Amino acid sequence: MKENSKTRAKFNSLCSDIDKDYKLALVSCSVWQHICDYLSDAGFEVSVAYPLKVRPIAEARIKTDKIDANTLANLLRADILPTSWVAPYLIRTESQLARHGISLVGMRLMLKNKVHAILLRHGIDYEYSDLFGMSGMDCLKSLDLPAHDRFELDHYVEMLEEFNQIISKTQERIEEAAEANPQAKLLTSMPGIDY
């Protein structure tokens, strides 16, 4: 997949009509990074509004893109636009990698909770300090359960094993990024702080 050439053409057309001395503002949303990077690379000064602090937009009774844009322009012109810090590209990619790791761990936790729910539903106790370690996983694979629960548990165990591999690969990638970052290396030299 690659960037849509029609989108690039529209951006180019839009930017050709805007004086480079103009300051631009946009609200932090799902596509802000792409737009902000494009406009910054094109030579514009771009401010990214902090959405929760832009009260006039959030509290407006009539909401349209045109009204919201006008409000942003007025706040920017009056120099009272609450802005978000726009991290440099490298920091954003490293943060994204860390958030990805956190997200994967959260998804794995949901799967573990599903497994615990099956065990609770059948009143099954276990003796393992780590139910999801090697011995515990072997036990989960051998439990005698009704067919529908066995089917469900098998899928959860399979997904957990896959998630463990993906999380391990992600952790390696995070460690590589931290090793290449002098600030991260300095932080991880402190006791209690890891990748």
Coordinates of C-alpha atoms in Angstrom, one line a residue:
M1 CA 0.0 0.0 0.0
K2 CA 1.3 3.5 -0.7
E3 CA 0.1 7.0 -0.3
N4 CA -2.8 8.0 -2.5
S5 CA -1.5 10.2 -5.3
K6 CA -4.9 12.0 -5.5
T7 CA -4.5 12.9 -1.8
R8 CA -1.0 14.2 -2.5
A9 CA -2.3 16.2 -5.5
K10 CA -5.0 17.8 -3.4
F11 CA -2.4 18.7 -0.7
N12 CA -0.2 20.2 -3.4
S13 CA -3.0 22.2 -4.9
L14 CA -4.1 23.5 -1.5
C15 CA -0.6 24.5 -0.5
S16 CA 0.0 26.3 -3.7
D17 CA -2.8 28.7 -2.8
I18 CA -1.5 29.4 0.7
D19 CA 1.2 32.0 1.4
K20 CA 4.1 30.5 3.3
D21 CA 3.9 33.3 5.9
Y22 CA 0.5 32.0 7.1
K23 CA 0.4 30.0 10.3
L24 CA -1.7 26.9 10.1
A25 CA -3.6 25.0 12.8
L26 CA -5.2 21.6 13.0
V27 CA -6.8 19.5 15.7
S28 CA -5.0 16.4 16.9
C29 CA -7.0 13.5 15.3
S30 CA -6.3 10.2 13.8
V31 CA -4.6 11.7 10.7
W32 CA -2.8 14.7 12.2
Q33 CA 0.7 13.3 11.9
H34 CA 0.5 12.7 8.2
I35 CA -1.0 16.2 7.6
C36 CA 1.3 18.0 10.0
D37 CA 4.4 16.3 8.5
Y38 CA 3.3 17.2 5.0
L39 CA 2.6 20.8 5.8
S40 CA 5.8 21.2 7.8
D41 CA 7.8 19.7 5.0
A42 CA 6.1 22.1 2.6
G43 CA 7.5 25.0 4.8
F44 CA 4.5 26.0 6.8
E45 CA 4.5 26.8 10.6
V46 CA 1.9 24.3 11.9
S47 CA 0.3 24.3 15.4
V48 CA -1.6 21.2 16.5
A49 CA -4.5 22.1 18.8
Y50 CA -5.0 20.1 21.9
P51 CA -8.6 18.8 21.4
L52 CA -9.7 18.6 25.0
K53 CA -8.6 22.2 25.7
V54 CA -10.2 23.8 22.6
R55 CA -13.4 24.5 24.5
P56 CA -15.2 26.7 21.9
I57 CA -15.1 23.8 19.4
A58 CA -16.0 21.1 21.9
E59 CA -18.9 23.1 23.3
A60 CA -20.3 24.5 20.1
R61 CA -24.0 23.8 19.5
I62 CA -23.6 23.9 15.7
K63 CA -20.6 21.9 14.6
T64 CA -19.3 21.9 11.0
D65 CA -15.8 21.7 9.7
K66 CA -16.1 25.3 8.5
I67 CA -17.2 26.6 11.9
D68 CA -14.5 24.6 13.6
A69 CA -11.8 25.9 11.2
N70 CA -12.9 29.5 11.8
T71 CA -12.7 29.0 15.6
L72 CA -9.2 27.5 15.3
A73 CA -8.1 30.4 13.1
N74 CA -9.5 32.9 15.6
L75 CA -7.7 31.2 18.5
L76 CA -4.5 31.0 16.6
R77 CA -4.7 34.6 15.5
A78 CA -5.3 35.7 19.1
D79 CA -2.4 33.5 20.2
I80 CA -4.6 31.6 22.7
L81 CA -4.7 28.3 20.9
P82 CA -4.0 25.5 23.3
T83 CA -1.5 23.3 21.5
S84 CA 0.0 19.9 21.8
W85 CA 3.7 19.3 21.7
V86 CA 4.6 17.8 18.3
A87 CA 7.4 15.4 19.0
P88 CA 10.1 14.9 16.3
Y89 CA 9.5 12.0 14.0
L90 CA 12.0 9.6 15.6
I91 CA 10.4 10.1 19.0
R92 CA 7.0 9.5 17.6
T93 CA 8.0 6.3 16.0
E94 CA 9.7 5.1 19.2
S95 CA 6.6 6.0 21.2
Q96 CA 4.4 4.2 18.7
L97 CA 6.6 1.1 19.1
A98 CA 6.2 1.3 22.9
R99 CA 2.5 1.8 22.7
H100 CA 2.3 -1.2 20.3
G101 CA 4.0 -3.3 22.9
I102 CA 1.7 -2.1 25.7
S103 CA -1.3 -2.8 23.4
L104 CA -0.2 -6.4 22.7
V105 CA 0.3 -7.1 26.4
G106 CA -3.2 -5.7 27.0
M107 CA -4.7 -8.0 24.4
R108 CA -2.8 -11.0 25.8
L109 CA -4.3 -10.1 29.3
M110 CA -7.8 -10.2 27.8
L111 CA -7.1 -13.7 26.5
K112 CA -5.8 -14.9 29.9
N113 CA -8.9 -13.5 31.5
K114 CA -11.0 -15.6 29.0
V115 CA -9.1 -18.7 30.0
H116 CA -9.6 -17.9 33.7
A117 CA -13.4 -17.5 33.0
I118 CA -13.5 -21.0 31.4
L119 CA -11.7 -22.5 34.4
L120 CA -14.0 -20.7 36.9
R121 CA -17.1 -21.8 34.9
H122 CA -16.1 -25.4 35.6
G123 CA -14.8 -24.9 39.1
I124 CA -11.3 -25.9 38.1
D125 CA -8.5 -24.9 40.5
Y126 CA -4.9 -25.0 39.5
E127 CA -1.6 -25.3 41.4
Y128 CA 0.7 -23.5 39.1
S129 CA 2.3 -20.2 40.2
D130 CA 2.1 -19.2 36.5
L131 CA -0.8 -20.9 34.8
F132 CA 0.5 -19.5 31.5
G133 CA 4.1 -20.9 31.9
M134 CA 5.1 -24.1 30.1
S135 CA 3.6 -26.5 32.7
G136 CA 0.5 -24.6 33.1
M137 CA -0.1 -24.4 29.3
D138 CA 0.5 -28.1 29.0
C139 CA -2.2 -28.6 31.7
L140 CA -4.6 -26.3 29.9
K141 CA -4.1 -28.4 26.7
S142 CA -4.9 -31.6 28.5
L143 CA -8.0 -30.5 30.5
D144 CA -11.1 -32.7 30.0
L145 CA -13.8 -30.2 29.1
P146 CA -17.1 -30.3 27.2
A147 CA -16.5 -30.0 23.5
H148 CA -17.6 -26.3 23.2
D149 CA -15.3 -25.2 26.0
R150 CA -12.4 -27.4 24.8
F151 CA -12.8 -25.8 21.4
E152 CA -12.8 -22.3 22.9
L153 CA -9.9 -23.0 25.3
D154 CA -7.8 -24.5 22.4
H155 CA -8.2 -21.3 20.5
Y156 CA -7.3 -19.1 23.4
V157 CA -4.2 -21.2 24.2
E158 CA -3.1 -21.1 20.5
M159 CA -3.6 -17.3 20.4
L160 CA -1.7 -16.9 23.7
E161 CA 1.3 -18.8 22.3
E162 CA 1.2 -16.6 19.2
F163 CA 0.9 -13.5 21.3
N164 CA 3.9 -14.6 23.4
Q165 CA 6.0 -14.8 20.2
I166 CA 4.8 -11.5 18.9
I167 CA 5.4 -9.8 22.2
S168 CA 8.9 -11.3 22.4
K169 CA 9.7 -9.9 18.9
T170 CA 8.3 -6.5 19.8
Q171 CA 10.4 -6.5 23.0
E172 CA 13.5 -7.2 21.0
R173 CA 12.6 -4.3 18.6
I174 CA 12.1 -2.0 21.6
E175 CA 15.4 -3.1 23.1
E176 CA 17.2 -2.4 19.7
A177 CA 15.6 1.1 19.6
A178 CA 16.6 1.8 23.1
E179 CA 20.2 0.7 22.5
A180 CA 20.4 3.1 19.6
N181 CA 19.0 6.0 21.7
P182 CA 21.5 7.7 24.0
Q183 CA 18.8 9.1 26.3
A184 CA 17.1 5.6 26.6
K185 CA 20.5 4.0 27.4
L186 CA 21.1 6.5 30.1
L187 CA 17.7 6.0 31.6
T188 CA 18.0 2.2 31.6
S189 CA 21.3 2.4 33.4
M190 CA 19.3 3.5 36.5
P191 CA 18.2 0.7 38.9
G192 CA 14.5 -0.1 38.4
I193 CA 14.2 1.2 34.8
D194 CA 14.2 -1.3 32.0
Y195 CA 13.4 -1.1 28.3

